[in-house]
Amino acid sequence: MKKMNSLLRWLLMLAIHFFMITVTANMATENICKAITIRSIEDFNRMQNCTIVVGHVSIVELYFTKDMLKTLTAANVEEITDYLLIYRVNGLDTLERLLPKLEIIRGADLLFDRYALVLYENRELQNIGLISLKQVLDGSVRIAANPNLCFTDTIDWISITGSATSFVLKNNKSPNYCPTCSKIKHCWSIGKPQQQPLPSAQKKCRSLLGDRNCKDTCIFNVKLNKRECVTPRRCHELGLIPFEGVCRETCPPNHQEENDSQGFRTCKINCTGNFIVNNESDLKSLTDCEIINGSLTLELFDKKTKLITQLEKFLGNIKEISGYLKILRSPQVLSLNFLKKLHIIGGQQLIDKKYSLYVVDNYHLEDLWQQKVAILKGRVFFHLNSRLCYEKILQLQPQLKDTSVGNITISDASRHSNGERVICGNNVHELNATVEDYNSNSVRIKVNPMPAEDKDVLIGYIYYYKIAPVRNVTMYDGRHGCGYDNWHMDFSAGKNVRHILTDLRPYTQYAYFVKTLTITDYHNQVDAYSKVQYFSTLPTKPSPPAKIFHRPLNAQEIEVYWWPPRYPNGAIKHYILTFEAVNENGYGSKSGPTPTDEGYYNKEQLIYDEALSNFIYVPAPVEELESRAKERNSTELVKEKENFQKYQHRKEEESLREQDTGSDQFLIPKPKPICQNPKATIQFQKENQCQAREYYEGKKIAGNKHSYKITGLQEEVLYRITLRACVDGLENNCGPTISILAKTFSKGVERFLQSIKQY
């Protein structure tokens, strides 16, 4: 027996020795290649010697003849960092001919932001044949519309993807007409068993490689090939440029390459030239610019392309423009607040030898900027901005620093070509708006009634609102003149001072403001805006955890880890986890339903038609009545004044009643209280206007934890593990479950792994 143990120990040591030699040899012959799309056999031959593909591998619309298959040499690819796509490849029976050594697909960048492995419409494909594949780290698997493909259901996709919901198998050959694995539990084809992945200690690294360890980020180092952390010096030695945490072949736009004192290649920002911005690509050329040595022209003539948030992103750091600034024919621009750090327009270049600020034909422009901008040289030119009030242009006068310029003249900016489509000056009033009531997805807002003399020109109120995590919002932030922006707009037709906003996100802070919609061509012109204010909605039940993964630790333990819910709808108080053994036939479990938020993201813009009031009464001013009364005796004058005051009072009361009909017509539903009877029937709940208490069984895990080790399990048994999230501050506070299937090791595998650790 001792000799036998010594022999086994010697064989184990020998196996480990050869394993280390093999690993070392593989590391020494590692050959890294770029992403490739294969459409011909020549394309495929270029990939043959690659061991790692940094990027994707797409084999598309390729036809293999029998002669090609006879002479075909398989590729040495072991790892793909992004995704693998096999699409309309004809004449090929198995991918074993192409990629027999592929072990891991990382899914760093996914196809359609979702898929790491896709096999689609491959007519002659009979089995998948990725016989070495052990892991798809991120992303889903989709194998569909392959009419002759068998052995799709004989693969343990849970062990490969880590989830029971991350793969889709449909419209392939029916398993009823396919061979089986025979005595093998999981196989790629007859005689080709599926290799189970080793425990996490032996797996290929899930994250970035650095100093022989796995890391989430490259701290103090730079990222190479999406998979490895290296020092900046190593990046230089490879002929690359370390910049913004990545080894690059070339500098990004708006940067020029230079050599530092040691002769290494570096990237330096260079914002010199006259920049013309028409689209998003033009904006990206201004990334990181703080000083433009030249001029900037903005002409966003495309009304539908949403560029407002990009304007803030790419132009928000500009502090100085040495030449001129021109804003021309940009209907989506409501304000120039996206230039939030701009403080100097130098005027070293001028338009028509006069103008350093040129703003013409911007239909929706309403405001300039909040800060003071010094215009060192040149004049301003404002025309055909029909919604920009003339008074706002005049406010630029103190910012003109060139003493030879003088005052803004009618040729520089005219009242007749600026602001003629809006109400300006003293006719713009402040509107008081307050939140009266709210729940998890609705809020009731009340504004102060309009005076009786202004009420008749009122058509309705427009409510603007947006998610605002921080209370630093202005009414022009992110707004698109043509309506394609991140502000939501709701219109209340009529004169009622109350309105309910619906389809809001739970447990979320919003900014809002209200403005009147009035008749602009009536002799009594008036408009009103409220200030930007804030409210927060109440919590409600969360959605399921976004993703759930597992790894078997030994024959009795499985570790589960997960992502928080996509819609937490509150502060997550705890998670509840349950598990139970299931039959192998219970393979296809699905996660609980994820709530959608349709209507919130796709609100249609409303179009409003102006309408005259059915009855317009314009009372004569008090001064006119008094002048007429001079011709009458004092008794008649006193009587007429009293009658007029009574009429005014009656009109004010009628106006208030018309505008404020009470809150009963605008009720905000609230959650019903919990029934006192713990076994309340449906009838009891209806009669007592209450809801039954929900009871949740399982292990409670703190809301700030995202992993849990399940112990006391049986060896080589399949378990269904379910998880749900619960929010704080709410009765019946737990959301729907998500589930996953996970399997423990056998005792034999556990003993083998323990023996490896000992040596």
PDB file of N, CA, C and O in Angstrom, residues 696-728:
ATOM      1  N   TYR A 696     -41.684  36.540   3.138  1.00  0.00           N
ATOM      2  CA  TYR A 696     -40.595  36.095   2.274  1.00  0.00           C
ATOM      3  C   TYR A 696     -39.681  35.170   3.076  1.00  0.00           C
ATOM      4  O   TYR A 696     -39.104  35.583   4.088  1.00  0.00           O
ATOM      5  N   GLU A 697     -39.544  33.938   2.621  1.00  0.00           N
ATOM      6  CA  GLU A 697     -38.684  32.979   3.299  1.00  0.00           C
ATOM      7  C   GLU A 697     -37.328  32.931   2.609  1.00  0.00           C
ATOM      8  O   GLU A 697     -37.219  33.112   1.404  1.00  0.00           O
ATOM      9  N   GLY A 698     -36.292  32.649   3.398  1.00  0.00           N
ATOM     10  CA  GLY A 698     -34.959  32.521   2.836  1.00  0.00           C
ATOM     11  C   GLY A 698     -33.926  33.213   3.699  1.00  0.00           C
ATOM     12  O   GLY A 698     -34.226  33.781   4.761  1.00  0.00           O
ATOM     13  N   LYS A 699     -32.696  33.184   3.242  1.00  0.00           N
ATOM     14  CA  LYS A 699     -31.580  33.779   3.953  1.00  0.00           C
ATOM     15  C   LYS A 699     -31.497  35.272   3.638  1.00  0.00           C
ATOM     16  O   LYS A 699     -31.434  35.671   2.472  1.00  0.00           O
ATOM     17  N   LYS A 700     -31.512  36.128   4.675  1.00  0.00           N
ATOM     18  CA  LYS A 700     -31.384  37.563   4.477  1.00  0.00           C
ATOM     19  C   LYS A 700     -29.900  37.937   4.396  1.00  0.00           C
ATOM     20  O   LYS A 700     -29.109  37.554   5.258  1.00  0.00           O
ATOM     21  N   ILE A 701     -29.563  38.699   3.354  1.00  0.00           N
ATOM     22  CA  ILE A 701     -28.183  39.146   3.128  1.00  0.00           C
ATOM     23  C   ILE A 701     -28.194  40.662   3.043  1.00  0.00           C
ATOM     24  O   ILE A 701     -29.037  41.241   2.337  1.00  0.00           O
ATOM     25  N   ALA A 702     -27.294  41.323   3.725  1.00  0.00           N
ATOM     26  CA  ALA A 702     -27.273  42.786   3.787  1.00  0.00           C
ATOM     27  C   ALA A 702     -27.237  43.403   2.394  1.00  0.00           C
ATOM     28  O   ALA A 702     -26.626  42.854   1.467  1.00  0.00           O
ATOM     29  N   GLY A 703     -27.887  44.544   2.246  1.00  0.00           N
ATOM     30  CA  GLY A 703     -28.025  45.176   0.937  1.00  0.00           C
ATOM     31  C   GLY A 703     -26.726  45.627   0.313  1.00  0.00           C
ATOM     32  O   GLY A 703     -26.651  45.814  -0.904  1.00  0.00           O
ATOM     33  N   ASN A 704     -25.673  45.826   1.136  1.00  0.00           N
ATOM     34  CA  ASN A 704     -24.378  46.228   0.578  1.00  0.00           C
ATOM     35  C   ASN A 704     -23.495  45.034   0.228  1.00  0.00           C
ATOM     36  O   ASN A 704     -22.348  45.198  -0.180  1.00  0.00           O
ATOM     37  N   LYS A 705     -24.010  43.812   0.384  1.00  0.00           N
ATOM     38  CA  LYS A 705     -23.284  42.600   0.017  1.00  0.00           C
ATOM     39  C   LYS A 705     -23.806  42.088  -1.319  1.00  0.00           C
ATOM     40  O   LYS A 705     -25.007  42.165  -1.601  1.00  0.00           O
ATOM     41  N   HIS A 706     -22.895  41.548  -2.135  1.00  0.00           N
ATOM     42  CA  HIS A 706     -23.296  41.047  -3.448  1.00  0.00           C
ATOM     43  C   HIS A 706     -22.716  39.666  -3.716  1.00  0.00           C
ATOM     44  O   HIS A 706     -22.485  39.292  -4.875  1.00  0.00           O
ATOM     45  N   SER A 707     -22.496  38.916  -2.651  1.00  0.00           N
ATOM     46  CA  SER A 707     -22.062  37.524  -2.787  1.00  0.00           C
ATOM     47  C   SER A 707     -22.447  36.775  -1.517  1.00  0.00           C
ATOM     48  O   SER A 707     -22.641  37.375  -0.458  1.00  0.00           O
ATOM     49  N   TYR A 708     -22.542  35.447  -1.659  1.00  0.00           N
ATOM     50  CA  TYR A 708     -22.911  34.619  -0.507  1.00  0.00           C
ATOM     51  C   TYR A 708     -22.439  33.196  -0.767  1.00  0.00           C
ATOM     52  O   TYR A 708     -22.551  32.677  -1.890  1.00  0.00           O
ATOM     53  N   LYS A 709     -21.903  32.561   0.280  1.00  0.00           N
ATOM     54  CA  LYS A 709     -21.446  31.176   0.164  1.00  0.00           C
ATOM     55  C   LYS A 709     -22.498  30.243   0.753  1.00  0.00           C
ATOM     56  O   LYS A 709     -22.822  30.325   1.936  1.00  0.00           O
ATOM     57  N   ILE A 710     -23.042  29.351  -0.086  1.00  0.00           N
ATOM     58  CA  ILE A 710     -24.041  28.362   0.349  1.00  0.00           C
ATOM     59  C   ILE A 710     -23.294  27.104   0.782  1.00  0.00           C
ATOM     60  O   ILE A 710     -22.477  26.562   0.024  1.00  0.00           O
ATOM     61  N   THR A 711     -23.560  26.630   1.987  1.00  0.00           N
ATOM     62  CA  THR A 711     -22.860  25.460   2.532  1.00  0.00           C
ATOM     63  C   THR A 711     -23.856  24.333   2.799  1.00  0.00           C
ATOM     64  O   THR A 711     -25.068  24.500   2.683  1.00  0.00           O
ATOM     65  N   GLY A 712     -23.295  23.175   3.174  1.00  0.00           N
ATOM     66  CA  GLY A 712     -24.124  22.034   3.545  1.00  0.00           C
ATOM     67  C   GLY A 712     -24.858  21.399   2.385  1.00  0.00           C
ATOM     68  O   GLY A 712     -25.943  20.822   2.564  1.00  0.00           O
ATOM     69  N   LEU A 713     -24.303  21.460   1.175  1.00  0.00           N
ATOM     70  CA  LEU A 713     -24.953  20.893  -0.002  1.00  0.00           C
ATOM     71  C   LEU A 713     -24.505  19.458  -0.225  1.00  0.00           C
ATOM     72  O   LEU A 713     -23.572  18.963   0.403  1.00  0.00           O
ATOM     73  N   GLN A 714     -25.149  18.778  -1.168  1.00  0.00           N
ATOM     74  CA  GLN A 714     -24.793  17.416  -1.527  1.00  0.00           C
ATOM     75  C   GLN A 714     -23.884  17.434  -2.755  1.00  0.00           C
ATOM     76  O   GLN A 714     -23.956  18.335  -3.591  1.00  0.00           O
ATOM     77  N   GLU A 715     -23.024  16.412  -2.868  1.00  0.00           N
ATOM     78  CA  GLU A 715     -22.071  16.383  -3.968  1.00  0.00           C
ATOM     79  C   GLU A 715     -22.766  16.089  -5.306  1.00  0.00           C
ATOM     80  O   GLU A 715     -23.745  15.345  -5.372  1.00  0.00           O
ATOM     81  N   GLU A 716     -22.271  16.719  -6.355  1.00  0.00           N
ATOM     82  CA  GLU A 716     -22.702  16.510  -7.741  1.00  0.00           C
ATOM     83  C   GLU A 716     -24.230  16.558  -7.874  1.00  0.00           C
ATOM     84  O   GLU A 716     -24.862  15.708  -8.483  1.00  0.00           O
ATOM     85  N   VAL A 717     -24.826  17.611  -7.265  1.00  0.00           N
ATOM     86  CA  VAL A 717     -26.274  17.799  -7.324  1.00  0.00           C
ATOM     87  C   VAL A 717     -26.557  19.169  -7.929  1.00  0.00           C
ATOM     88  O   VAL A 717     -25.866  20.152  -7.650  1.00  0.00           O
ATOM     89  N   LEU A 718     -27.586  19.219  -8.775  1.00  0.00           N
ATOM     90  CA  LEU A 718     -27.987  20.465  -9.410  1.00  0.00           C
ATOM     91  C   LEU A 718     -28.980  21.190  -8.502  1.00  0.00           C
ATOM     92  O   LEU A 718     -29.961  20.608  -8.036  1.00  0.00           O
ATOM     93  N   TYR A 719     -28.710  22.490  -8.240  1.00  0.00           N
ATOM     94  CA  TYR A 719     -29.556  23.294  -7.363  1.00  0.00           C
ATOM     95  C   TYR A 719     -30.119  24.491  -8.136  1.00  0.00           C
ATOM     96  O   TYR A 719     -29.438  25.078  -8.978  1.00  0.00           O
ATOM     97  N   ARG A 720     -31.364  24.816  -7.827  1.00  0.00           N
ATOM     98  CA  ARG A 720     -31.939  26.077  -8.299  1.00  0.00           C
ATOM     99  C   ARG A 720     -31.800  27.101  -7.175  1.00  0.00           C
ATOM    100  O   ARG A 720     -32.308  26.909  -6.076  1.00  0.00           O
ATOM    101  N   ILE A 721     -31.099  28.190  -7.468  1.00  0.00           N
ATOM    102  CA  ILE A 721     -30.857  29.250  -6.494  1.00  0.00           C
ATOM    103  C   ILE A 721     -31.654  30.475  -6.923  1.00  0.00           C
ATOM    104  O   ILE A 721     -31.565  30.910  -8.076  1.00  0.00           O
ATOM    105  N   THR A 722     -32.450  31.031  -6.023  1.00  0.00           N
ATOM    106  CA  THR A 722     -33.250  32.212  -6.343  1.00  0.00           C
ATOM    107  C   THR A 722     -32.841  33.366  -5.434  1.00  0.00           C
ATOM    108  O   THR A 722     -32.423  33.156  -4.291  1.00  0.00           O
ATOM    109  N   LEU A 723     -32.980  34.570  -5.975  1.00  0.00           N
ATOM    110  CA  LEU A 723     -32.573  35.762  -5.240  1.00  0.00           C
ATOM    111  C   LEU A 723     -33.556  36.886  -5.538  1.00  0.00           C
ATOM    112  O   LEU A 723     -34.004  37.046  -6.675  1.00  0.00           O
ATOM    113  N   ARG A 724     -33.904  37.652  -4.520  1.00  0.00           N
ATOM    114  CA  ARG A 724     -34.747  38.821  -4.698  1.00  0.00           C
ATOM    115  C   ARG A 724     -34.207  39.958  -3.835  1.00  0.00           C
ATOM    116  O   ARG A 724     -33.551  39.738  -2.827  1.00  0.00           O
ATOM    117  N   ALA A 725     -34.477  41.191  -4.258  1.00  0.00           N
ATOM    118  CA  ALA A 725     -34.020  42.378  -3.527  1.00  0.00           C
ATOM    119  C   ALA A 725     -35.198  43.009  -2.797  1.00  0.00           C
ATOM    120  O   ALA A 725     -36.343  42.943  -3.260  1.00  0.00           O
ATOM    121  N   CYS A 726     -34.907  43.655  -1.667  1.00  0.00           N
ATOM    122  CA  CYS A 726     -35.937  44.299  -0.848  1.00  0.00           C
ATOM    123  C   CYS A 726     -35.460  45.705  -0.478  1.00  0.00           C
ATOM    124  O   CYS A 726     -34.302  45.887  -0.091  1.00  0.00           O
ATOM    125  N   VAL A 727     -36.370  46.682  -0.584  1.00  0.00           N
ATOM    126  CA  VAL A 727     -35.998  48.078  -0.324  1.00  0.00           C
ATOM    127  C   VAL A 727     -36.382  48.477   1.097  1.00  0.00           C
ATOM    128  O   VAL A 727     -37.201  47.836   1.755  1.00  0.00           O
ATOM    129  N   ASP A 728     -35.792  49.568   1.542  1.00  0.00           N
ATOM    130  CA  ASP A 728     -36.043  50.089   2.880  1.00  0.00           C
ATOM    131  C   ASP A 728     -37.234  51.052   2.851  1.00  0.00           C
ATOM    132  O   ASP A 728     -37.544  51.654   1.827  1.00  0.00           O
TER     133      ASP A 728
END
